[in-house]
């Protein structure tokens, strides 16, 4: 069966990575978590003092050192920043609170989009993010746009942080989820929006297995029509 490109976009904490990882494993495809790439750059900005009190970022200083920031993934899928495994650190609230500012910087986006296109150039990839179906791979054979109510998404993020032994406060997380939705949707450069040809998946009331079955059906439909 021909290997296709699958773009999974949508709001934060709505399970895009769970869907994408399962799909990639089932199909034997590469999985790319582009949010982890933006988070890794945000972590670099934090560590180097480029993040201001309000979460805003010293753009020019960050842009000047972009070429020194190497982001990627280890063989087990952990996010790597200049050779260091930062998978756990990039999921914490410090990074979550400033990543939307970092991801709104056009130079950061251009740099990462170029890398993402290289990672997915041979197809057989499931890439999740905000702009995969609209900017990175506008010709992807399957585009999913995932959404769920903000309160449900905040609860999921809370459970995930707790399960990883990280500090978590539900109200703070809900506020962060809503703020990131707003920043992602209103930024000038590649705002979060559904591609015209994307299929909407509202998984607020779906179990993981219902969701997996729903997604696999869409993949099979597309692949059969390509044969
Ligand atoms: O999916 P996530 O929550 O880990 O993403 C972290 C941030 O990165 C989020 O605020 C939006 C941004 N992002 C983006 O702008 N474009 C992408 N392709 C992926 C993530």
PDB file of C-alpha atoms and ligand atoms in Angstrom:
ATOM      1  CA  UNK A   1       0.000   0.000   0.000  1.00  0.00           C
ATOM      2  CA  UNK A   2       1.392   3.465  -0.922  1.00  0.00           C
ATOM      3  CA  UNK A   3       2.595   5.468   2.075  1.00  0.00           C
ATOM      4  CA  UNK A   4       0.676   8.684   2.533  1.00  0.00           C
ATOM      5  CA  UNK A   5       1.195  11.887   4.526  1.00  0.00           C
ATOM      6  CA  UNK A   6      -1.165  12.428   7.447  1.00  0.00           C
ATOM      7  CA  UNK A   7      -1.526  15.908   8.943  1.00  0.00           C
ATOM      8  CA  UNK A   8      -3.097  16.113  12.411  1.00  0.00           C
ATOM      9  CA  UNK A   9      -3.881  19.678  13.494  1.00  0.00           C
ATOM     10  CA  UNK A  10      -6.053  21.120  16.215  1.00  0.00           C
ATOM     11  CA  UNK A  11      -6.273  22.760  19.602  1.00  0.00           C
ATOM     12  CA  UNK A  12      -3.787  22.143  22.417  1.00  0.00           C
ATOM     13  CA  UNK A  13      -4.262  19.123  24.688  1.00  0.00           C
ATOM     14  CA  UNK A  14      -6.953  17.484  22.575  1.00  0.00           C
ATOM     15  CA  UNK A  15      -5.086  14.209  22.152  1.00  0.00           C
ATOM     16  CA  UNK A  16      -3.431  14.862  18.798  1.00  0.00           C
ATOM     17  CA  UNK A  17      -0.263  13.083  19.899  1.00  0.00           C
ATOM     18  CA  UNK A  18      -2.142  10.020  21.190  1.00  0.00           C
ATOM     19  CA  UNK A  19      -3.992   9.705  17.870  1.00  0.00           C
ATOM     20  CA  UNK A  20      -0.853  10.330  15.846  1.00  0.00           C
ATOM     21  CA  UNK A  21       1.398   7.934  17.762  1.00  0.00           C
ATOM     22  CA  UNK A  22      -1.154   5.133  17.511  1.00  0.00           C
ATOM     23  CA  UNK A  23      -1.636   5.759  13.803  1.00  0.00           C
ATOM     24  CA  UNK A  24       2.102   5.842  13.137  1.00  0.00           C
ATOM     25  CA  UNK A  25       2.653   2.621  15.091  1.00  0.00           C
ATOM     26  CA  UNK A  26      -0.224   0.820  13.382  1.00  0.00           C
ATOM     27  CA  UNK A  27       0.833   1.902   9.887  1.00  0.00           C
ATOM     28  CA  UNK A  28       4.607   1.667  10.454  1.00  0.00           C
ATOM     29  CA  UNK A  29       4.963   5.404   9.727  1.00  0.00           C
ATOM     30  CA  UNK A  30       7.263   8.053  11.238  1.00  0.00           C
ATOM     31  CA  UNK A  31       5.631  10.238  13.902  1.00  0.00           C
ATOM     32  CA  UNK A  32       6.645  13.891  14.246  1.00  0.00           C
ATOM     33  CA  UNK A  33       5.392  15.960  17.198  1.00  0.00           C
ATOM     34  CA  UNK A  34       5.970  19.502  15.907  1.00  0.00           C
ATOM     35  CA  UNK A  35       4.711  21.032  19.188  1.00  0.00           C
ATOM     36  CA  UNK A  36       7.746  19.435  20.871  1.00  0.00           C
ATOM     37  CA  UNK A  37       9.990  21.295  18.420  1.00  0.00           C
ATOM     38  CA  UNK A  38       8.413  24.670  19.342  1.00  0.00           C
ATOM     39  CA  UNK A  39       8.571  23.683  23.024  1.00  0.00           C
ATOM     40  CA  UNK A  40      12.288  22.847  22.734  1.00  0.00           C
ATOM     41  CA  UNK A  41      13.024  26.283  21.290  1.00  0.00           C
ATOM     42  CA  UNK A  42      10.926  27.851  24.071  1.00  0.00           C
ATOM     43  CA  UNK A  43      13.000  25.929  26.631  1.00  0.00           C
ATOM     44  CA  UNK A  44      16.190  27.214  25.034  1.00  0.00           C
ATOM     45  CA  UNK A  45      14.793  30.771  25.234  1.00  0.00           C
ATOM     46  CA  UNK A  46      13.919  30.294  28.923  1.00  0.00           C
ATOM     47  CA  UNK A  47      17.305  28.868  29.819  1.00  0.00           C
ATOM     48  CA  UNK A  48      19.109  31.703  28.066  1.00  0.00           C
ATOM     49  CA  UNK A  49      17.133  34.495  29.691  1.00  0.00           C
ATOM     50  CA  UNK A  50      15.169  35.527  26.567  1.00  0.00           C
ATOM     51  CA  UNK A  51      11.765  35.169  28.284  1.00  0.00           C
ATOM     52  CA  UNK A  52      10.336  38.233  30.015  1.00  0.00           C
ATOM     53  CA  UNK A  53       8.261  38.271  33.234  1.00  0.00           C
ATOM     54  CA  UNK A  54       4.938  38.275  31.324  1.00  0.00           C
ATOM     55  CA  UNK A  55       6.013  35.283  29.198  1.00  0.00           C
ATOM     56  CA  UNK A  56       6.881  37.475  26.194  1.00  0.00           C
ATOM     57  CA  UNK A  57      10.155  36.826  24.398  1.00  0.00           C
ATOM     58  CA  UNK A  58      13.233  38.907  23.434  1.00  0.00           C
ATOM     59  CA  UNK A  59      12.698  38.151  19.746  1.00  0.00           C
ATOM     60  CA  UNK A  60      15.824  39.639  18.241  1.00  0.00           C
ATOM     61  CA  UNK A  61      18.094  37.887  20.718  1.00  0.00           C
ATOM     62  CA  UNK A  62      16.403  34.545  20.007  1.00  0.00           C
ATOM     63  CA  UNK A  63      16.444  34.998  16.227  1.00  0.00           C
ATOM     64  CA  UNK A  64      20.164  35.812  16.378  1.00  0.00           C
ATOM     65  CA  UNK A  65      20.976  32.399  17.908  1.00  0.00           C
ATOM     66  CA  UNK A  66      18.399  30.260  16.067  1.00  0.00           C
ATOM     67  CA  UNK A  67      21.073  28.612  13.946  1.00  0.00           C
ATOM     68  CA  UNK A  68      22.729  27.303  17.138  1.00  0.00           C
ATOM     69  CA  UNK A  69      19.560  25.557  18.309  1.00  0.00           C
ATOM     70  CA  UNK A  70      19.387  21.978  17.086  1.00  0.00           C
ATOM     71  CA  UNK A  71      16.031  20.331  17.738  1.00  0.00           C
ATOM     72  CA  UNK A  72      15.089  16.778  16.869  1.00  0.00           C
ATOM     73  CA  UNK A  73      14.045  13.420  18.287  1.00  0.00           C
ATOM     74  CA  UNK A  74      15.863  10.421  19.724  1.00  0.00           C
ATOM     75  CA  UNK A  75      15.140   6.922  18.445  1.00  0.00           C
ATOM     76  CA  UNK A  76      12.483   6.456  21.180  1.00  0.00           C
ATOM     77  CA  UNK A  77      10.755   9.704  20.111  1.00  0.00           C
ATOM     78  CA  UNK A  78      12.017  11.897  22.974  1.00  0.00           C
ATOM     79  CA  UNK A  79      12.538  15.571  22.174  1.00  0.00           C
ATOM     80  CA  UNK A  80      16.227  16.479  21.909  1.00  0.00           C
ATOM     81  CA  UNK A  81      17.674  19.957  22.291  1.00  0.00           C
ATOM     82  CA  UNK A  82      21.328  20.316  21.267  1.00  0.00           C
ATOM     83  CA  UNK A  83      21.893  16.647  22.068  1.00  0.00           C
ATOM     84  CA  UNK A  84      20.105  16.683  25.448  1.00  0.00           C
ATOM     85  CA  UNK A  85      16.919  14.734  26.156  1.00  0.00           C
ATOM     86  CA  UNK A  86      14.398  17.426  27.193  1.00  0.00           C
ATOM     87  CA  UNK A  87      11.199  15.385  26.762  1.00  0.00           C
ATOM     88  CA  UNK A  88      10.051  15.808  30.352  1.00  0.00           C
ATOM     89  CA  UNK A  89      11.136  19.421  30.834  1.00  0.00           C
ATOM     90  CA  UNK A  90       9.356  20.762  27.748  1.00  0.00           C
ATOM     91  CA  UNK A  91       5.971  19.492  29.053  1.00  0.00           C
ATOM     92  CA  UNK A  92       6.047  21.597  32.250  1.00  0.00           C
ATOM     93  CA  UNK A  93       4.130  24.822  32.861  1.00  0.00           C
ATOM     94  CA  UNK A  94       7.174  27.117  32.484  1.00  0.00           C
ATOM     95  CA  UNK A  95       7.496  26.116  28.845  1.00  0.00           C
ATOM     96  CA  UNK A  96       3.705  25.970  28.301  1.00  0.00           C
ATOM     97  CA  UNK A  97       3.410  29.570  29.506  1.00  0.00           C
ATOM     98  CA  UNK A  98       5.823  31.020  26.943  1.00  0.00           C
ATOM     99  CA  UNK A  99       5.672  28.633  23.968  1.00  0.00           C
ATOM    100  CA  UNK A 100       2.853  30.504  22.194  1.00  0.00           C
ATOM    101  CA  UNK A 101       5.001  33.627  22.116  1.00  0.00           C
ATOM    102  CA  UNK A 102       7.956  31.693  20.718  1.00  0.00           C
ATOM    103  CA  UNK A 103       5.807  29.954  18.097  1.00  0.00           C
ATOM    104  CA  UNK A 104       4.394  33.300  16.911  1.00  0.00           C
ATOM    105  CA  UNK A 105       7.839  34.485  15.750  1.00  0.00           C
ATOM    106  CA  UNK A 106       7.957  34.132  11.923  1.00  0.00           C
ATOM    107  CA  UNK A 107      11.698  33.293  11.825  1.00  0.00           C
ATOM    108  CA  UNK A 108      11.172  30.453  14.324  1.00  0.00           C
ATOM    109  CA  UNK A 109       8.298  29.101  12.241  1.00  0.00           C
ATOM    110  CA  UNK A 110      10.212  29.267   8.951  1.00  0.00           C
ATOM    111  CA  UNK A 111      13.173  27.477  10.526  1.00  0.00           C
ATOM    112  CA  UNK A 112      11.019  24.652  11.923  1.00  0.00           C
ATOM    113  CA  UNK A 113       8.722  24.316   8.895  1.00  0.00           C
ATOM    114  CA  UNK A 114      11.788  23.745   6.721  1.00  0.00           C
ATOM    115  CA  UNK A 115      12.998  20.998   9.092  1.00  0.00           C
ATOM    116  CA  UNK A 116       9.522  19.428   9.213  1.00  0.00           C
ATOM    117  CA  UNK A 117       9.308  19.297   5.412  1.00  0.00           C
ATOM    118  CA  UNK A 118      12.634  17.478   5.327  1.00  0.00           C
ATOM    119  CA  UNK A 119      11.470  15.009   7.999  1.00  0.00           C
ATOM    120  CA  UNK A 120       8.311  14.191   6.033  1.00  0.00           C
ATOM    121  CA  UNK A 121       9.547  14.480   2.460  1.00  0.00           C
ATOM    122  CA  UNK A 122       9.303  10.745   1.682  1.00  0.00           C
ATOM    123  CA  UNK A 123       5.731  10.326   2.941  1.00  0.00           C
ATOM    124  CA  UNK A 124       4.835   7.610   5.426  1.00  0.00           C
ATOM    125  CA  UNK A 125       4.589  10.246   8.122  1.00  0.00           C
ATOM    126  CA  UNK A 126       2.059  11.323  10.717  1.00  0.00           C
ATOM    127  CA  UNK A 127       2.805  14.894  11.755  1.00  0.00           C
ATOM    128  CA  UNK A 128       0.864  16.716  14.434  1.00  0.00           C
ATOM    129  CA  UNK A 129       0.739  20.438  15.098  1.00  0.00           C
ATOM    130  CA  UNK A 130      -1.268  23.535  14.200  1.00  0.00           C
ATOM    131  CA  UNK A 131      -0.270  24.320  10.616  1.00  0.00           C
ATOM    132  CA  UNK A 132       0.594  20.934   9.123  1.00  0.00           C
ATOM    133  CA  UNK A 133      -2.397  20.703   6.770  1.00  0.00           C
ATOM    134  CA  UNK A 134      -2.390  24.417   5.954  1.00  0.00           C
ATOM    135  CA  UNK A 135       1.331  25.255   5.636  1.00  0.00           C
ATOM    136  CA  UNK A 136       3.790  22.377   6.116  1.00  0.00           C
ATOM    137  CA  UNK A 137       2.061  19.758   3.940  1.00  0.00           C
ATOM    138  CA  UNK A 138      -0.902  21.429   2.173  1.00  0.00           C
ATOM    139  CA  UNK A 139      -1.040  18.408  -0.173  1.00  0.00           C
ATOM    140  CA  UNK A 140      -1.259  15.800   2.605  1.00  0.00           C
ATOM    141  CA  UNK A 141      -3.590  12.977   1.537  1.00  0.00           C
ATOM    142  CA  UNK A 142      -5.342  12.940   4.930  1.00  0.00           C
ATOM    143  CA  UNK A 143      -5.881  15.984   7.135  1.00  0.00           C
ATOM    144  CA  UNK A 144      -7.523  15.736  10.533  1.00  0.00           C
ATOM    145  CA  UNK A 145      -8.577  18.717  12.623  1.00  0.00           C
ATOM    146  CA  UNK A 146      -8.987  17.646  16.243  1.00  0.00           C
ATOM    147  CA  UNK A 147     -10.993  19.518  18.844  1.00  0.00           C
ATOM    148  CA  UNK A 148     -12.693  19.075  22.235  1.00  0.00           C
ATOM    149  CA  UNK A 149     -14.155  21.362  24.898  1.00  0.00           C
ATOM    150  CA  UNK A 150     -11.478  23.431  26.757  1.00  0.00           C
ATOM    151  CA  UNK A 151     -12.470  22.030  30.200  1.00  0.00           C
ATOM    152  CA  UNK A 152     -12.041  18.449  28.975  1.00  0.00           C
ATOM    153  CA  UNK A 153      -8.663  19.302  27.471  1.00  0.00           C
ATOM    154  CA  UNK A 154      -7.487  20.988  30.699  1.00  0.00           C
ATOM    155  CA  UNK A 155      -8.479  17.896  32.696  1.00  0.00           C
ATOM    156  CA  UNK A 156      -6.471  15.691  30.335  1.00  0.00           C
ATOM    157  CA  UNK A 157      -3.382  17.897  30.641  1.00  0.00           C
ATOM    158  CA  UNK A 158      -3.809  17.886  34.453  1.00  0.00           C
ATOM    159  CA  UNK A 159      -4.002  14.066  34.536  1.00  0.00           C
ATOM    160  CA  UNK A 160      -0.973  13.786  32.249  1.00  0.00           C
ATOM    161  CA  UNK A 161       1.197  16.105  34.411  1.00  0.00           C
ATOM    162  CA  UNK A 162       0.123  14.305  37.607  1.00  0.00           C
ATOM    163  CA  UNK A 163       0.857  10.922  36.050  1.00  0.00           C
ATOM    164  CA  UNK A 164       4.369  12.187  35.217  1.00  0.00           C
ATOM    165  CA  UNK A 165       4.856  13.380  38.809  1.00  0.00           C
ATOM    166  CA  UNK A 166       4.873  17.054  37.783  1.00  0.00           C
ATOM    167  CA  UNK A 167       3.137  19.854  39.738  1.00  0.00           C
ATOM    168  CA  UNK A 168      -0.329  20.649  38.357  1.00  0.00           C
ATOM    169  CA  UNK A 169      -3.134  23.063  39.203  1.00  0.00           C
ATOM    170  CA  UNK A 170      -6.372  22.571  37.244  1.00  0.00           C
ATOM    171  CA  UNK A 171      -7.456  26.246  37.189  1.00  0.00           C
ATOM    172  CA  UNK A 172      -4.038  27.380  36.049  1.00  0.00           C
ATOM    173  CA  UNK A 173      -4.029  24.738  33.307  1.00  0.00           C
ATOM    174  CA  UNK A 174      -7.526  25.689  32.089  1.00  0.00           C
ATOM    175  CA  UNK A 175      -6.473  29.320  31.897  1.00  0.00           C
ATOM    176  CA  UNK A 176      -3.320  28.302  29.997  1.00  0.00           C
ATOM    177  CA  UNK A 177      -5.313  26.135  27.545  1.00  0.00           C
ATOM    178  CA  UNK A 178      -7.745  29.005  26.796  1.00  0.00           C
ATOM    179  CA  UNK A 179      -4.965  31.535  26.474  1.00  0.00           C
ATOM    180  CA  UNK A 180      -3.022  29.287  24.096  1.00  0.00           C
ATOM    181  CA  UNK A 181      -6.157  28.709  21.978  1.00  0.00           C
ATOM    182  CA  UNK A 182      -6.525  32.464  21.705  1.00  0.00           C
ATOM    183  CA  UNK A 183      -2.846  33.091  20.901  1.00  0.00           C
ATOM    184  CA  UNK A 184      -2.697  30.189  18.408  1.00  0.00           C
ATOM    185  CA  UNK A 185      -5.829  31.375  16.580  1.00  0.00           C
ATOM    186  CA  UNK A 186      -5.023  35.073  16.475  1.00  0.00           C
ATOM    187  CA  UNK A 187      -1.309  35.111  15.663  1.00  0.00           C
ATOM    188  CA  UNK A 188      -0.471  36.775  12.345  1.00  0.00           C
ATOM    189  CA  UNK A 189       1.932  34.078  11.098  1.00  0.00           C
ATOM    190  CA  UNK A 190       0.225  30.732  10.254  1.00  0.00           C
ATOM    191  CA  UNK A 191      -2.641  30.982  12.769  1.00  0.00           C
ATOM    192  CA  UNK A 192      -4.375  27.783  13.831  1.00  0.00           C
ATOM    193  CA  UNK A 193      -7.217  27.147  11.403  1.00  0.00           C
ATOM    194  CA  UNK A 194      -8.868  24.141   9.855  1.00  0.00           C
ATOM    195  CA  UNK A 195      -7.693  23.442   6.295  1.00  0.00           C
ATOM    196  CA  UNK A 196     -10.691  23.519   3.932  1.00  0.00           C
ATOM    197  CA  UNK A 197     -10.218  19.844   3.136  1.00  0.00           C
ATOM    198  CA  UNK A 198      -9.568  18.664   6.724  1.00  0.00           C
ATOM    199  CA  UNK A 199     -11.943  16.267   8.483  1.00  0.00           C
ATOM    200  CA  UNK A 200     -13.062  17.444  11.950  1.00  0.00           C
ATOM    201  CA  UNK A 201     -12.688  15.034  14.864  1.00  0.00           C
ATOM    202  CA  UNK A 202     -14.395  16.236  18.075  1.00  0.00           C
ATOM    203  CA  UNK A 203     -13.219  13.655  20.580  1.00  0.00           C
ATOM    204  CA  UNK A 204     -14.661  15.233  23.754  1.00  0.00           C
ATOM    205  CA  UNK A 205     -16.996  12.294  24.290  1.00  0.00           C
ATOM    206  CA  UNK A 206     -15.079   9.526  22.570  1.00  0.00           C
ATOM    207  CA  UNK A 207     -13.026   6.765  24.146  1.00  0.00           C
ATOM    208  CA  UNK A 208      -9.518   6.207  22.841  1.00  0.00           C
ATOM    209  CA  UNK A 209     -10.559   3.008  21.088  1.00  0.00           C
ATOM    210  CA  UNK A 210     -13.599   4.669  19.443  1.00  0.00           C
ATOM    211  CA  UNK A 211     -11.305   7.408  18.260  1.00  0.00           C
ATOM    212  CA  UNK A 212      -8.700   4.986  16.900  1.00  0.00           C
ATOM    213  CA  UNK A 213     -11.375   3.069  14.997  1.00  0.00           C
ATOM    214  CA  UNK A 214     -12.807   6.319  13.578  1.00  0.00           C
ATOM    215  CA  UNK A 215      -9.382   7.484  12.402  1.00  0.00           C
ATOM    216  CA  UNK A 216      -8.362   4.111  10.917  1.00  0.00           C
ATOM    217  CA  UNK A 217     -11.581   4.082   8.895  1.00  0.00           C
ATOM    218  CA  UNK A 218     -10.635   7.465   7.374  1.00  0.00           C
ATOM    219  CA  UNK A 219      -7.122   6.211   6.586  1.00  0.00           C
ATOM    220  CA  UNK A 220      -8.472   3.054   4.924  1.00  0.00           C
ATOM    221  CA  UNK A 221     -10.960   5.086   2.851  1.00  0.00           C
ATOM    222  CA  UNK A 222      -8.181   7.305   1.540  1.00  0.00           C
ATOM    223  CA  UNK A 223      -5.708   4.486   0.910  1.00  0.00           C
ATOM    224  CA  UNK A 224      -8.284   2.375  -0.955  1.00  0.00           C
ATOM    225  CA  UNK A 225      -9.137   5.303  -3.214  1.00  0.00           C
ATOM    226  CA  UNK A 226      -5.453   5.773  -4.047  1.00  0.00           C
ATOM    227  CA  UNK A 227      -4.870   2.202  -5.178  1.00  0.00           C
TER     228      UNK A 227
HETATM  229  O1  LIG B   1       0.930  20.739  20.653  1.00  0.00           O
HETATM  230  P1  LIG B   1       1.630  21.470  21.792  1.00  0.00           P
HETATM  231  O2  LIG B   1       0.684  21.950  22.866  1.00  0.00           O
HETATM  232  O3  LIG B   1       2.772  20.715  22.366  1.00  0.00           O
HETATM  233  O4  LIG B   1       2.238  22.787  21.101  1.00  0.00           O
HETATM  234  C1  LIG B   1       2.994  23.714  21.833  1.00  0.00           C
HETATM  235  C2  LIG B   1       2.811  25.123  21.256  1.00  0.00           C
HETATM  236  O5  LIG B   1       3.438  25.198  19.984  1.00  0.00           O
HETATM  237  C3  LIG B   1       1.376  25.568  21.082  1.00  0.00           C
HETATM  238  O6  LIG B   1       1.119  26.719  21.848  1.00  0.00           O
HETATM  239  C4  LIG B   1       1.233  25.912  19.628  1.00  0.00           C
HETATM  240  C5  LIG B   1       2.592  25.817  19.041  1.00  0.00           C
HETATM  241  N1  LIG B   1       2.633  25.059  17.802  1.00  0.00           N
HETATM  242  C6  LIG B   1       2.551  25.731  16.618  1.00  0.00           C
HETATM  243  O7  LIG B   1       2.388  26.952  16.626  1.00  0.00           O
HETATM  244  N2  LIG B   1       2.646  25.063  15.443  1.00  0.00           N
HETATM  245  C7  LIG B   1       2.817  23.742  15.428  1.00  0.00           C
HETATM  246  N3  LIG B   1       2.923  23.113  14.254  1.00  0.00           N
HETATM  247  C8  LIG B   1       2.872  23.010  16.641  1.00  0.00           C
HETATM  248  C9  LIG B   1       2.761  23.696  17.820  1.00  0.00           C
END
